Coordinates of C-alpha atoms in Angstrom, one line a residue:
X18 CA 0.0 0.0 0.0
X19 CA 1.2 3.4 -0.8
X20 CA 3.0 5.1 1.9
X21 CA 1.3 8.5 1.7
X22 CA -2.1 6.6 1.1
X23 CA -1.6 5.0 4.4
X24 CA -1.0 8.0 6.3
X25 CA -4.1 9.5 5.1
X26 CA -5.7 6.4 6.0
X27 CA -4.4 6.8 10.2
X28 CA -4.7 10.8 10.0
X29 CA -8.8 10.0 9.4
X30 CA -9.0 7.5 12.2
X31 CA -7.0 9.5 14.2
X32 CA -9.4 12.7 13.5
X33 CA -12.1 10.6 14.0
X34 CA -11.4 9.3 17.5
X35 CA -11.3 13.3 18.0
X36 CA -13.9 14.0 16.8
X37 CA -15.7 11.9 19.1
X38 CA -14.0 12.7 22.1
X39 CA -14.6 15.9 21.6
X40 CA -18.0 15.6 21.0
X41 CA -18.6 13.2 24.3
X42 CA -16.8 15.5 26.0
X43 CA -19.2 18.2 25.3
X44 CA -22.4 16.0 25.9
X45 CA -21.1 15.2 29.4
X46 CA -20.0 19.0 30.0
X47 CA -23.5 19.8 28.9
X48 CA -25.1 17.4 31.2
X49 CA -23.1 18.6 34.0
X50 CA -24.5 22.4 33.6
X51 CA -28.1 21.2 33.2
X52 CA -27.9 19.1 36.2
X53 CA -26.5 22.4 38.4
X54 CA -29.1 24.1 37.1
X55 CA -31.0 21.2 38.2
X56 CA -32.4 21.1 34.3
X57 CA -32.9 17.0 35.2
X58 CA -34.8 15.8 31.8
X59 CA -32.6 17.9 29.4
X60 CA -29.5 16.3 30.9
X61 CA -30.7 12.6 30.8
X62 CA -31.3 13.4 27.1
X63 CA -27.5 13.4 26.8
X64 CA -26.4 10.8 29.0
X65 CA -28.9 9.1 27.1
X66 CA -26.9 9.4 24.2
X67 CA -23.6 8.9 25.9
X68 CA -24.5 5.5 27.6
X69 CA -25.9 3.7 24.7
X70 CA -22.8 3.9 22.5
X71 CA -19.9 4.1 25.7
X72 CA -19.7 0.6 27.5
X73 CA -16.5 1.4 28.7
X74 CA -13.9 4.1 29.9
X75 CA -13.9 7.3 31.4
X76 CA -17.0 8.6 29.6
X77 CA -19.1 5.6 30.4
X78 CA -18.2 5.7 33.9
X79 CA -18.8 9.8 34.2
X80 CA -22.2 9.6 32.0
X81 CA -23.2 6.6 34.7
X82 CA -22.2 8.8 37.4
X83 CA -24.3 11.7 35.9
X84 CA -27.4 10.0 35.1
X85 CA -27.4 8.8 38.7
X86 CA -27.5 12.3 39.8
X87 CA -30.3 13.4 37.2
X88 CA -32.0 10.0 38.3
X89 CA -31.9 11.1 41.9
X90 CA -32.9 15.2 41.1
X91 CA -35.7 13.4 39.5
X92 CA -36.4 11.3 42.4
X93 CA -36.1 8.1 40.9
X94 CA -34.3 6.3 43.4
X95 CA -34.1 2.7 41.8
X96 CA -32.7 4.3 38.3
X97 CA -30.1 6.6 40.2
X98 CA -28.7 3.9 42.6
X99 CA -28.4 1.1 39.4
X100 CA -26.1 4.2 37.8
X101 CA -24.2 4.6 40.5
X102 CA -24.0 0.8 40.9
X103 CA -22.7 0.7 37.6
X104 CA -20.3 3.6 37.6
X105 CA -18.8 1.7 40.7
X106 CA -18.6 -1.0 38.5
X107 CA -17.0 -0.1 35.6
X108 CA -14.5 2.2 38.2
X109 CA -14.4 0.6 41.9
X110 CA -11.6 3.7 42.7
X111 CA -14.0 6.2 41.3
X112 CA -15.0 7.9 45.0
X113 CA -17.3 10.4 43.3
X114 CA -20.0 7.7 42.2
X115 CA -19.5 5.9 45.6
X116 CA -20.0 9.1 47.3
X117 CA -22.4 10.3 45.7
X118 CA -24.7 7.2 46.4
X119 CA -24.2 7.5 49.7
X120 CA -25.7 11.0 49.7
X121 CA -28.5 9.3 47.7
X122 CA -29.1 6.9 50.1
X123 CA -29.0 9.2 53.2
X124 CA -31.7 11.5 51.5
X125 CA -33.9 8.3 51.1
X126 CA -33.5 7.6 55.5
X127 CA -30.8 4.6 54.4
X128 CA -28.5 6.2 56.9
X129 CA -26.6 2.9 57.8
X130 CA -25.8 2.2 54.3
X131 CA -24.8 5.4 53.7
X132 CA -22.3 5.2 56.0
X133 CA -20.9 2.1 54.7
X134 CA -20.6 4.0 51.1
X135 CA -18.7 7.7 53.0
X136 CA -16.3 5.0 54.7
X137 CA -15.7 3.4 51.3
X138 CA -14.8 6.8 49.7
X139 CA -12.9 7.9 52.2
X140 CA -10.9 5.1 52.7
X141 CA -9.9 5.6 49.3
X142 CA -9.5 9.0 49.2
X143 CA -8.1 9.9 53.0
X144 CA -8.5 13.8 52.1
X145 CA -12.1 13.8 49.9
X146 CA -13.9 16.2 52.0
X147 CA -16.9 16.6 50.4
X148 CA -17.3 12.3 51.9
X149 CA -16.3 13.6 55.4
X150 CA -18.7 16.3 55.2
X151 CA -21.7 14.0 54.2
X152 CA -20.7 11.5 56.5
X153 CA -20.6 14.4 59.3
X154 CA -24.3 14.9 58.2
X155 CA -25.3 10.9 58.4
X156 CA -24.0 10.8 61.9
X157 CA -25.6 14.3 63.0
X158 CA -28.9 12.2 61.5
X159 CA -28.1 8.9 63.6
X160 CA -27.4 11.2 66.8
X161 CA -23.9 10.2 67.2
X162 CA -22.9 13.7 67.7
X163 CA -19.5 13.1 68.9
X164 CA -18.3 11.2 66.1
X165 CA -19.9 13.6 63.4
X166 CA -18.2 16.5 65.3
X167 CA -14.8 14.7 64.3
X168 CA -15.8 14.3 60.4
X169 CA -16.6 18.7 60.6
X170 CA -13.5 19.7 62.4
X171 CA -11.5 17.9 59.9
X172 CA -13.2 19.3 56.9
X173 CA -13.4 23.1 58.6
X174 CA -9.5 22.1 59.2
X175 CA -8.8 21.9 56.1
X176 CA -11.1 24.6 54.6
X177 CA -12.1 27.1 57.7
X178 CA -14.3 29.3 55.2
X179 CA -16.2 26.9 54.3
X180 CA -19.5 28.2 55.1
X181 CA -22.0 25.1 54.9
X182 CA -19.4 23.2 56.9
X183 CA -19.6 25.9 59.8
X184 CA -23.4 25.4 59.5
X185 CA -23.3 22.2 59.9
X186 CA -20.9 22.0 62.8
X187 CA -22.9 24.9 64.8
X188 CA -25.7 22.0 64.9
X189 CA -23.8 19.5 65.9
X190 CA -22.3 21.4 68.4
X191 CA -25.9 22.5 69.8
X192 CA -26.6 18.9 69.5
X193 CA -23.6 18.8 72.1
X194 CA -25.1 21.7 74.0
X195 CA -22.3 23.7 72.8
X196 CA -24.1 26.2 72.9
X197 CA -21.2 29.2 72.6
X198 CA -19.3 27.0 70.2
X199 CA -22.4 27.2 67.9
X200 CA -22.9 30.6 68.6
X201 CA -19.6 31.5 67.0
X202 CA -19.6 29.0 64.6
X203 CA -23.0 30.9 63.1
X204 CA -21.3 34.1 63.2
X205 CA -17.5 33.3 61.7
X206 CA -20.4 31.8 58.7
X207 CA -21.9 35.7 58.7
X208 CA -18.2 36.6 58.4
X209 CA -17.7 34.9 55.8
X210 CA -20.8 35.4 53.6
X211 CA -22.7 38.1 54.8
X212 CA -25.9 36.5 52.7
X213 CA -25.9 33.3 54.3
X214 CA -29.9 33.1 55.3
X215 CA -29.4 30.3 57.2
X216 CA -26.4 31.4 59.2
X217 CA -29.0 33.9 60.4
X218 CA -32.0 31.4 60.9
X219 CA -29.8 28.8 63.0
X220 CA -28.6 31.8 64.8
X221 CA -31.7 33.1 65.7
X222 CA -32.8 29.7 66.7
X223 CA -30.3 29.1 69.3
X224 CA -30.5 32.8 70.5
X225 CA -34.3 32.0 71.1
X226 CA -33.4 28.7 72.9
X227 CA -31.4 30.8 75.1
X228 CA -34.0 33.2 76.0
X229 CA -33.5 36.4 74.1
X230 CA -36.4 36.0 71.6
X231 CA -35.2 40.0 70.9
X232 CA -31.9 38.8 69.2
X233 CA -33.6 36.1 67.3
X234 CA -36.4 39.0 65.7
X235 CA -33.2 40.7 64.8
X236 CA -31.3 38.0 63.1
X237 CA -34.4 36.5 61.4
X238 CA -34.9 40.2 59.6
X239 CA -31.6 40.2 58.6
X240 CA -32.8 36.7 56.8
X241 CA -35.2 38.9 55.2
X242 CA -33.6 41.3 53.7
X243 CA -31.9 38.9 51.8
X244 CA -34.5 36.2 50.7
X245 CA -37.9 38.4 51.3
X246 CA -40.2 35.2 49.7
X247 CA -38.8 32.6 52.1
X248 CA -41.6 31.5 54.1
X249 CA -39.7 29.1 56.6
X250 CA -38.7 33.1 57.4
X251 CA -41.7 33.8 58.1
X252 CA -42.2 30.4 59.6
X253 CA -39.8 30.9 62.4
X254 CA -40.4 34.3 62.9
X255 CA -44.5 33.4 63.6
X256 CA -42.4 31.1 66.1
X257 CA -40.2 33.6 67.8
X258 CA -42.8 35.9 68.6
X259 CA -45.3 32.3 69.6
X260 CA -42.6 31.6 72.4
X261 CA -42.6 35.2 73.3
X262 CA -46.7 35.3 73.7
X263 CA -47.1 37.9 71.2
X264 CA -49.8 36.0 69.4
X265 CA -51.0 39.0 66.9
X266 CA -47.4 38.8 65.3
X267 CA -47.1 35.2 65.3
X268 CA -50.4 35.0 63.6
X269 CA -49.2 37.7 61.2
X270 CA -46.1 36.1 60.3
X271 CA -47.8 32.4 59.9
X272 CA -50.3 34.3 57.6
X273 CA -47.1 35.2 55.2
X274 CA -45.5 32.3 55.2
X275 CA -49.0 30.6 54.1
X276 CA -49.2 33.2 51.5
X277 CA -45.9 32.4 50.0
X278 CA -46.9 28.1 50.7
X279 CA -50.5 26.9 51.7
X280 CA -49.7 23.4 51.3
X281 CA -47.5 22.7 54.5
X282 CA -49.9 21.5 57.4
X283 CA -47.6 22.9 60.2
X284 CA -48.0 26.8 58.9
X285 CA -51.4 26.0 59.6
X286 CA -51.4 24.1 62.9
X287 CA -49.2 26.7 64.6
X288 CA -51.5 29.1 63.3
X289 CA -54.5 27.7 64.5
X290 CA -52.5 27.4 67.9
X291 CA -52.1 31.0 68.0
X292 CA -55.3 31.7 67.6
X293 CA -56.4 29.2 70.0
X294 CA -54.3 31.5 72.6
X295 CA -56.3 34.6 71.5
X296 CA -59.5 32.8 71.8
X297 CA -60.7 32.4 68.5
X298 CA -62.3 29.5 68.3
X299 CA -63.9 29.5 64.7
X300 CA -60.1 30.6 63.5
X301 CA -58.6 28.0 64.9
X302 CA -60.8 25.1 64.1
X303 CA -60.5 26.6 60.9
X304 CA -56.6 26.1 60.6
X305 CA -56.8 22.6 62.3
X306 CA -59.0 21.3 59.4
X307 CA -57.2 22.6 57.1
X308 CA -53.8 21.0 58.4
X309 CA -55.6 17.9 58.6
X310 CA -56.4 17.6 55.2
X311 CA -52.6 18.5 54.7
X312 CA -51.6 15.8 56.9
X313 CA -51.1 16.7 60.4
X314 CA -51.7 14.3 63.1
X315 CA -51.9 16.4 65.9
X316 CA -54.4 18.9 64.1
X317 CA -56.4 16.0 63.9
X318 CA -56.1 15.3 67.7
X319 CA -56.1 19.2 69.0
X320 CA -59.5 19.6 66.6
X321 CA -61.0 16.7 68.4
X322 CA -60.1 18.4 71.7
X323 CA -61.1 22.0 71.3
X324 CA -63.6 22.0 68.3
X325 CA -66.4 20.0 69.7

């Protein structure tokens, strides 16, 4: 075969291997961008494409690894654990996939086997922090508050401006009754992101749980200047002024948050309970049947008790 001929021959294998790279490449950069914009469907319509034609490899194992997380955005739990089953498959060192079903199973109350996945990544990646971090979370879940404490001083170690991970710890360490060490660990978060609603939220909490329902009002409308349509806002702020007895306020502030969402029962119930305080009857009942119908328990059991 001519020489020159044969060269051609390679050069258009070579450019098409390229080619495809390339264009892989940008289906699973494109999937990526949808899924943090949490564009689900659109991205599993090219890991779609990715999976049926890559069996094998890097691609196969990141498109696996994808879908998984469009799978689980979409809450389909069975479809998003087989990808991450099979990422781990194709790649038992890859500690993303492995992590990343661990968070998939601690969202779906598997805490246990979560923990066995964290561990696995971990153990293969001693200084992954984003599998110390969700492991932190598992433990703070299980109520072993000591041990999930360790997993957030490591992480905050290694990154102290890492905002969520000071969130995080500041529970733990309430959970601890830590209750300064939380405190501070809320406000070095405000430090570090001045628009971290719920720095401000978890802060007000604890403030409340220490008596000074004042500093919690003041905290929780620093939340709203920044997020003015949150209603768990609202939410906690109709609480605040609840555990303070100022029942008008609390009623007003449940009252916005149903505005912004009338389909959670407890806006309702705590409403209800509010007006039950002020001796409105017809109010309350009102607000218990209407949290019933959403769900709620002990609507159902205060309605039975008061409404007769």
């Amino acid at each position: 075969m001519n020489k020159k001929y044969l060269l051609f021959i390679c050069s258009i294998l070579f450019l098409g291997q390229l080619v495809h790279a390339q264009s892989t490449a940008d289906l699973i950069k494109a999937a990526n961008n949808k899924i943090l914009f949490k564009n689900y469907k659109e991205a599993l319509g090219n890991l779609n494409k990715i999976v049926a034609k890559e069996t094998a490899g890097t691609f196969a194992t990141q498109a696996y690894c994808l879908r998984g997380k469009a799978h689980a955005g979409l809450n389909m739990f069975k479809e998003a654990l087989a990808d991450y089953n099979y990422a781990i498959q194709l790649d038992p060192n890859n500690v993303e996939a492995i992590q990343n079903k661990g968070v998939l199973l601690m969202d779906n109350e598997k805490l246990e086997e979560a923990l066995v996945e964290f561990n696995t990544a971990i153990q293969k990646n001693m200084t992954y922090l984003d599998a110390y971090m969700n492991r932190g979370k598992a433990l703070l879940k299980l109520n072993r508050h000591a041990l999930a404490l360790e997993d957030l001083n490591k992480v905050i170690k290694a990154n102290p401006t890492y905002v969520d991970a000071l969130l995080l710890r500041a529970s733990i360490k309430r959970g601890l009754d830590d209750i300064n060490g939380a405190l501070q660990d809320c406000t070095k978060a405000i430090d570090e992101d001045e628009n971290a609603t719920e720095a401000y939220m978890i802060r007000a909490n604890i403030r409340l749980a220490l008596g000074n329902p004042g500093a919690a009002i003041l905290d929780l409308n620093h939340a709203l200047e920044i997020e003015d349509s949150n209603e768990f806002i609202f939410f906690q702020l109709g609480n605040t002024y609840f555990s303070a007895s100022d029942f008008r306020n609390a009623i007003k502030f449940y009252s916005k948050a149903i505005s912004f969402n009338n389909k959670d029962a407890s806006f309702y119930l705590q409403r209800g309970l509010a007006k039950q305080k002020l001796n409105d009857k017809p109010g309350s009942c009102a607000d218990f049947s209407v949290a019933i119908r959403l769900g709620s328990i002990q609507a159902d059991y205060l309605k039975k008790q008061s409404c007769k």
